[in-house]
């Protein structure tokens, strides 16, 4: 086969109501060689602006918040306090695909990304083997990331006053991952697969910009706030089951994913897509995704003012009892006289935090002076699919 080039480009525009806006162009250039070898280069750019919840409770009065970088923002009474942010991330990745005979294929990858307060360097190796007349494919892989976290304004001390001095310098973080998967050709129309993966994170895992409200035990109103603190180790695992079935005219994709970790987070995801050909040159693919997540063991809505404080605590919504629903569709088409395919996708995501509202949360104390919503105690066996943060 004569060596040839392949180009893939993607553009993403993502927005949250009164929150973040993301613009992300992605490009990948692949050179295909003889004997199935392939070399790919990917480039991703992220421009992010908006406001992020600080983790503090509404106070019933106008609040002005100053971030570590010196930016200030004002939240109206009873509104969730937020602080503004803007960031730019650049990422590059390389991949090499090498067939090892007719039944084995190996892929080696490496990546690097950089933003104003985070850098990531890593690599991985994945090998696939076809078995039993290619009806089964076994895949085994793993990877290692060595990251650095260097918060703007320095690193906050965990569960200390948000006005306390911050520590300058970098914080190391390491992620080791592994996966094993098996796919099976059930029939001429049906393909099924299951993949299990595990990851171990160590180092600095706290969000340096999140805070937790301290609530007066008598008035139940926020009177101060402290920075959050998370454990320095986390073990994640998930199992993904997938099915692709070719109907008479359409193709049905169904995925289910169960995720759990030693922080107490459990999640379930159901993802369904149906591809329908509109003509020989165009198609439409509706998409529905449902996600549910139980909270981390140390998730709180707020903490009672005064000692003792718990060992770990976070009011970050991403560690709380989340639910999301996504609906959308992808339209694909070929332009006459042009190579390749073009797609346009639009989706709407509804996300909500399950449990008591923030002001009500201050009325319930559950161990270690941690204030938790009712859904946390009842929802530990609920969950959502996919990596929740």
Short mmCIF file of C-alpha atoms in Angstrom, two decimals, residues 19-306:
data_model
loop_
_atom_site.label_atom_id
_atom_site.label_comp_id
_atom_site.label_asym_id
_atom_site.label_seq_id
_atom_site.Cartn_x
_atom_site.Cartn_y
_atom_site.Cartn_z
CA UNK A 19 -20.93 29.51 34.30
CA UNK A 20 -18.12 28.32 32.02
CA UNK A 21 -17.60 28.65 28.28
CA UNK A 22 -15.14 26.40 26.45
CA UNK A 23 -13.81 26.67 22.90
CA UNK A 24 -11.76 23.64 21.86
CA UNK A 25 -10.28 23.00 18.41
CA UNK A 26 -8.73 19.55 17.92
CA UNK A 27 -6.66 18.24 15.03
CA UNK A 28 -5.09 14.87 14.28
CA UNK A 29 -2.77 14.02 11.40
CA UNK A 30 -2.08 10.36 10.66
CA UNK A 31 0.33 8.84 8.19
CA UNK A 32 -0.51 5.31 7.09
CA UNK A 33 2.38 3.09 6.03
CA UNK A 34 2.61 -0.29 4.42
CA UNK A 35 1.96 -3.41 6.50
CA UNK A 36 -0.58 -1.59 8.69
CA UNK A 37 1.82 0.72 10.48
CA UNK A 38 0.56 4.20 11.39
CA UNK A 39 2.03 7.32 12.99
CA UNK A 40 -0.34 9.96 14.40
CA UNK A 41 0.09 13.44 15.84
CA UNK A 42 -2.70 15.18 17.73
CA UNK A 43 -3.03 18.78 18.87
CA UNK A 44 -5.69 20.17 21.24
CA UNK A 45 -6.25 23.75 22.35
CA UNK A 46 -8.68 24.77 25.11
CA UNK A 47 -9.78 28.33 25.85
CA UNK A 48 -11.89 28.42 29.02
CA UNK A 49 -13.60 31.42 30.60
CA UNK A 50 -16.40 31.86 33.10
CA UNK A 51 -17.15 31.44 36.78
CA UNK A 52 -16.87 28.39 39.02
CA UNK A 53 -18.68 27.68 42.33
CA UNK A 54 -16.30 28.22 45.26
CA UNK A 55 -17.96 25.54 47.39
CA UNK A 56 -19.30 28.10 49.87
CA UNK A 57 -22.97 28.24 50.90
CA UNK A 58 -25.26 31.16 50.01
CA UNK A 59 -25.25 33.68 52.88
CA UNK A 60 -28.46 35.61 52.27
CA UNK A 61 -26.51 38.76 51.53
CA UNK A 62 -24.29 40.18 48.81
CA UNK A 63 -20.84 38.54 48.92
CA UNK A 64 -17.60 39.68 47.27
CA UNK A 65 -15.06 36.91 46.72
CA UNK A 66 -11.36 37.38 45.96
CA UNK A 67 -9.59 34.50 44.23
CA UNK A 68 -5.98 33.46 44.78
CA UNK A 69 -4.99 35.34 41.65
CA UNK A 70 -6.50 38.57 42.97
CA UNK A 71 -9.68 38.64 40.85
CA UNK A 72 -12.88 39.58 42.64
CA UNK A 73 -16.51 38.73 41.96
CA UNK A 74 -19.78 39.64 43.63
CA UNK A 75 -22.61 37.17 44.26
CA UNK A 76 -26.14 38.35 44.96
CA UNK A 77 -28.04 37.33 48.08
CA UNK A 78 -28.96 33.62 48.18
CA UNK A 79 -26.91 32.94 45.03
CA UNK A 80 -24.19 30.30 44.99
CA UNK A 81 -20.85 32.14 45.45
CA UNK A 82 -18.57 31.86 42.42
CA UNK A 83 -15.19 33.20 41.36
CA UNK A 84 -14.18 34.09 37.80
CA UNK A 85 -11.46 32.24 35.94
CA UNK A 86 -9.88 32.01 32.55
CA UNK A 87 -7.36 29.50 31.30
CA UNK A 88 -5.72 28.25 28.16
CA UNK A 89 -4.55 24.67 27.72
CA UNK A 90 -2.43 23.18 24.99
CA UNK A 91 -1.98 19.43 24.54
CA UNK A 92 0.00 17.32 22.09
CA UNK A 93 0.03 13.54 21.71
CA UNK A 94 1.88 11.01 19.58
CA UNK A 95 0.86 7.49 18.66
CA UNK A 96 2.53 4.62 16.84
CA UNK A 97 0.61 1.56 15.70
CA UNK A 98 2.60 -1.57 14.88
CA UNK A 99 1.17 -4.92 13.70
CA UNK A 100 3.04 -7.89 15.19
CA UNK A 101 2.15 -10.56 12.70
CA UNK A 102 -1.41 -11.01 11.42
CA UNK A 103 -3.22 -11.43 14.75
CA UNK A 104 -1.46 -9.01 17.13
CA UNK A 105 -1.48 -5.24 17.05
CA UNK A 106 0.42 -2.91 19.43
CA UNK A 107 -0.09 0.82 19.98
CA UNK A 108 2.34 3.08 21.83
CA UNK A 109 1.33 6.59 22.87
CA UNK A 110 2.74 9.64 24.64
CA UNK A 111 1.22 13.00 25.55
CA UNK A 112 1.99 16.35 27.16
CA UNK A 113 -0.38 19.14 28.21
CA UNK A 114 0.18 22.50 29.88
CA UNK A 115 -2.07 25.13 31.41
CA UNK A 116 -1.41 27.97 33.82
CA UNK A 117 -1.57 25.83 36.97
CA UNK A 118 -1.24 22.22 35.76
CA UNK A 119 1.10 20.17 33.58
CA UNK A 120 0.78 16.52 32.57
CA UNK A 121 3.30 14.16 30.96
CA UNK A 122 2.49 10.53 30.27
CA UNK A 123 2.57 7.53 28.02
CA UNK A 124 0.93 4.18 27.46
CA UNK A 125 1.03 0.85 25.67
CA UNK A 126 -1.90 -1.20 24.39
CA UNK A 127 -1.86 -4.61 22.70
CA UNK A 128 -4.75 -6.39 20.96
CA UNK A 129 -4.84 -10.07 19.99
CA UNK A 130 -7.40 -11.72 17.66
CA UNK A 131 -8.47 -15.20 18.76
CA UNK A 132 -10.59 -18.10 17.47
CA UNK A 133 -10.79 -17.10 13.83
CA UNK A 134 -10.98 -13.42 14.80
CA UNK A 135 -14.31 -13.86 16.56
CA UNK A 136 -12.73 -12.67 19.83
CA UNK A 137 -10.34 -9.78 20.40
CA UNK A 138 -8.44 -9.50 23.68
CA UNK A 139 -6.96 -6.10 24.58
CA UNK A 140 -4.53 -5.34 27.41
CA UNK A 141 -3.01 -1.95 28.14
CA UNK A 142 -1.59 0.43 30.71
CA UNK A 143 -0.20 3.90 31.17
CA UNK A 144 1.59 6.25 33.56
CA UNK A 145 1.13 10.00 34.08
CA UNK A 146 3.46 12.25 36.03
CA UNK A 147 1.71 15.56 36.64
CA UNK A 148 2.55 18.81 38.40
CA UNK A 149 0.07 21.11 40.15
CA UNK A 150 1.18 24.71 40.76
CA UNK A 151 -1.86 26.77 41.87
CA UNK A 152 -2.01 30.47 41.11
CA UNK A 153 -1.10 32.29 44.32
CA UNK A 154 0.35 29.16 45.93
CA UNK A 155 -1.03 25.99 47.51
CA UNK A 156 -3.61 26.39 50.26
CA UNK A 157 -3.24 24.48 53.50
CA UNK A 158 -6.06 21.98 53.90
CA UNK A 159 -8.98 22.97 56.18
CA UNK A 160 -7.28 26.27 57.05
CA UNK A 161 -8.80 29.73 56.81
CA UNK A 162 -9.13 30.82 53.20
CA UNK A 163 -7.20 33.96 54.15
CA UNK A 164 -4.17 32.01 55.45
CA UNK A 165 -0.84 32.32 53.67
CA UNK A 166 -0.34 29.94 50.75
CA UNK A 167 2.73 27.82 50.06
CA UNK A 168 4.57 28.51 46.78
CA UNK A 169 5.92 25.75 44.55
CA UNK A 170 4.86 22.62 42.69
CA UNK A 171 2.87 19.64 43.95
CA UNK A 172 3.50 16.23 42.34
CA UNK A 173 0.74 13.89 41.22
CA UNK A 174 1.09 10.43 39.66
CA UNK A 175 -1.52 8.31 37.91
CA UNK A 176 -1.01 4.64 36.98
CA UNK A 177 -3.71 2.96 34.87
CA UNK A 178 -4.38 -0.49 33.47
CA UNK A 179 -7.14 -2.05 31.39
CA UNK A 180 -8.26 -5.37 29.94
CA UNK A 181 -11.03 -5.83 27.39
CA UNK A 182 -12.69 -8.58 25.40
CA UNK A 183 -14.90 -8.14 22.34
CA UNK A 184 -16.89 -10.88 20.63
CA UNK A 185 -18.53 -11.09 17.22
CA UNK A 186 -21.87 -12.58 18.25
CA UNK A 187 -23.26 -12.76 14.71
CA UNK A 188 -23.05 -11.07 11.35
CA UNK A 189 -25.06 -8.16 12.80
CA UNK A 190 -24.05 -8.10 16.47
CA UNK A 191 -20.83 -7.15 18.25
CA UNK A 192 -20.45 -7.09 22.05
CA UNK A 193 -17.59 -6.14 24.35
CA UNK A 194 -16.62 -5.61 27.96
CA UNK A 195 -13.70 -3.56 29.30
CA UNK A 196 -12.44 -3.23 32.86
CA UNK A 197 -9.97 -0.58 33.94
CA UNK A 198 -8.28 0.45 37.16
CA UNK A 199 -6.28 3.51 38.17
CA UNK A 200 -4.30 4.59 41.20
CA UNK A 201 -3.70 8.29 41.85
CA UNK A 202 -1.22 9.55 44.42
CA UNK A 203 0.06 12.98 45.38
CA UNK A 204 -1.80 16.28 45.40
CA UNK A 205 -5.47 15.51 44.65
CA UNK A 206 -7.10 18.54 46.33
CA UNK A 207 -8.70 21.38 44.35
CA UNK A 208 -6.66 24.39 45.54
CA UNK A 209 -9.43 26.91 44.80
CA UNK A 210 -12.42 25.29 46.57
CA UNK A 211 -13.62 26.36 50.01
CA UNK A 212 -16.15 25.11 52.60
CA UNK A 213 -18.51 27.30 54.61
CA UNK A 214 -18.35 27.23 58.43
CA UNK A 215 -21.87 27.53 59.83
CA UNK A 216 -22.85 29.03 63.18
CA UNK A 217 -24.45 26.19 65.21
CA UNK A 218 -27.15 28.53 66.55
CA UNK A 219 -28.14 30.76 63.62
CA UNK A 220 -27.27 28.15 60.96
CA UNK A 221 -25.73 30.95 58.86
CA UNK A 222 -22.27 30.87 57.25
CA UNK A 223 -19.81 32.87 59.33
CA UNK A 224 -16.43 31.90 57.81
CA UNK A 225 -14.89 29.51 55.33
CA UNK A 226 -11.93 27.15 55.09
CA UNK A 227 -10.13 25.52 52.18
CA UNK A 228 -11.00 21.95 51.28
CA UNK A 229 -8.78 18.90 51.85
CA UNK A 230 -8.86 15.54 50.09
CA UNK A 231 -6.88 12.31 50.65
CA UNK A 232 -3.52 11.98 48.89
CA UNK A 233 -4.43 8.62 47.33
CA UNK A 234 -7.33 7.42 45.25
CA UNK A 235 -8.08 4.05 43.66
CA UNK A 236 -10.58 4.05 40.79
CA UNK A 237 -12.16 1.18 38.87
CA UNK A 238 -14.85 0.78 36.24
CA UNK A 239 -16.46 -1.81 34.01
CA UNK A 240 -17.87 -0.89 30.61
CA UNK A 241 -20.22 -3.11 28.64
CA UNK A 242 -21.00 -2.21 25.03
CA UNK A 243 -23.18 -3.57 22.24
CA UNK A 244 -23.46 -2.66 18.56
CA UNK A 245 -26.35 -4.18 16.61
CA UNK A 246 -27.14 -3.65 12.94
CA UNK A 247 -30.90 -3.53 12.55
CA UNK A 248 -32.67 -3.78 9.23
CA UNK A 249 -31.83 -0.19 8.33
CA UNK A 250 -30.32 1.40 11.46
CA UNK A 251 -27.41 0.73 13.82
CA UNK A 252 -28.06 0.62 17.57
CA UNK A 253 -25.27 1.46 20.05
CA UNK A 254 -25.83 0.74 23.76
CA UNK A 255 -23.24 1.24 26.52
CA UNK A 256 -23.47 0.75 30.27
CA UNK A 257 -20.70 1.73 32.66
CA UNK A 258 -20.32 1.16 36.40
CA UNK A 259 -17.66 3.14 38.29
CA UNK A 260 -16.45 3.00 41.89
CA UNK A 261 -13.54 4.27 43.96
CA UNK A 262 -12.21 4.14 47.53
CA UNK A 263 -13.50 7.68 48.19
CA UNK A 264 -17.02 6.24 48.22
CA UNK A 265 -18.13 7.54 44.82
CA UNK A 266 -20.32 5.13 42.86
CA UNK A 267 -21.75 5.90 39.44
CA UNK A 268 -23.85 4.42 36.64
CA UNK A 269 -24.07 5.58 33.03
CA UNK A 270 -26.42 4.44 30.29
CA UNK A 271 -25.61 5.71 26.80
CA UNK A 272 -27.78 4.98 23.74
CA UNK A 273 -27.30 6.05 20.10
CA UNK A 274 -29.15 5.07 16.94
CA UNK A 275 -27.68 5.79 13.51
CA UNK A 276 -30.20 6.22 10.73
CA UNK A 277 -29.16 6.70 7.11
CA UNK A 278 -31.13 9.49 5.48
CA UNK A 279 -29.61 8.86 2.06
CA UNK A 280 -26.47 7.45 0.51
CA UNK A 281 -24.57 10.59 1.52
CA UNK A 282 -26.09 11.63 4.87
CA UNK A 283 -27.15 10.15 8.22
CA UNK A 284 -28.63 11.20 11.57
CA UNK A 285 -27.73 9.79 14.98
CA UNK A 286 -29.90 10.70 18.02
CA UNK A 287 -28.20 10.32 21.40
CA UNK A 288 -29.44 9.93 25.01
CA UNK A 289 -27.19 9.63 28.07
CA UNK A 290 -28.26 9.22 31.71
CA UNK A 291 -25.80 9.53 34.59
CA UNK A 292 -26.13 9.17 38.36
CA UNK A 293 -23.49 9.49 41.03
CA UNK A 294 -23.40 8.98 44.80
CA UNK A 295 -21.24 11.36 46.88
CA UNK A 296 -17.76 10.89 48.26
CA UNK A 297 -17.53 9.87 51.91
CA UNK A 298 -16.12 13.28 52.87
CA UNK A 299 -18.49 15.39 50.78
CA UNK A 300 -20.24 18.09 52.85
CA UNK A 301 -22.58 21.00 52.19
CA UNK A 302 -20.89 22.88 55.05
CA UNK A 303 -19.16 22.40 58.41
CA UNK A 304 -20.20 23.47 61.90
CA UNK A 305 -18.05 26.35 63.09
CA UNK A 306 -15.61 25.34 65.83
#
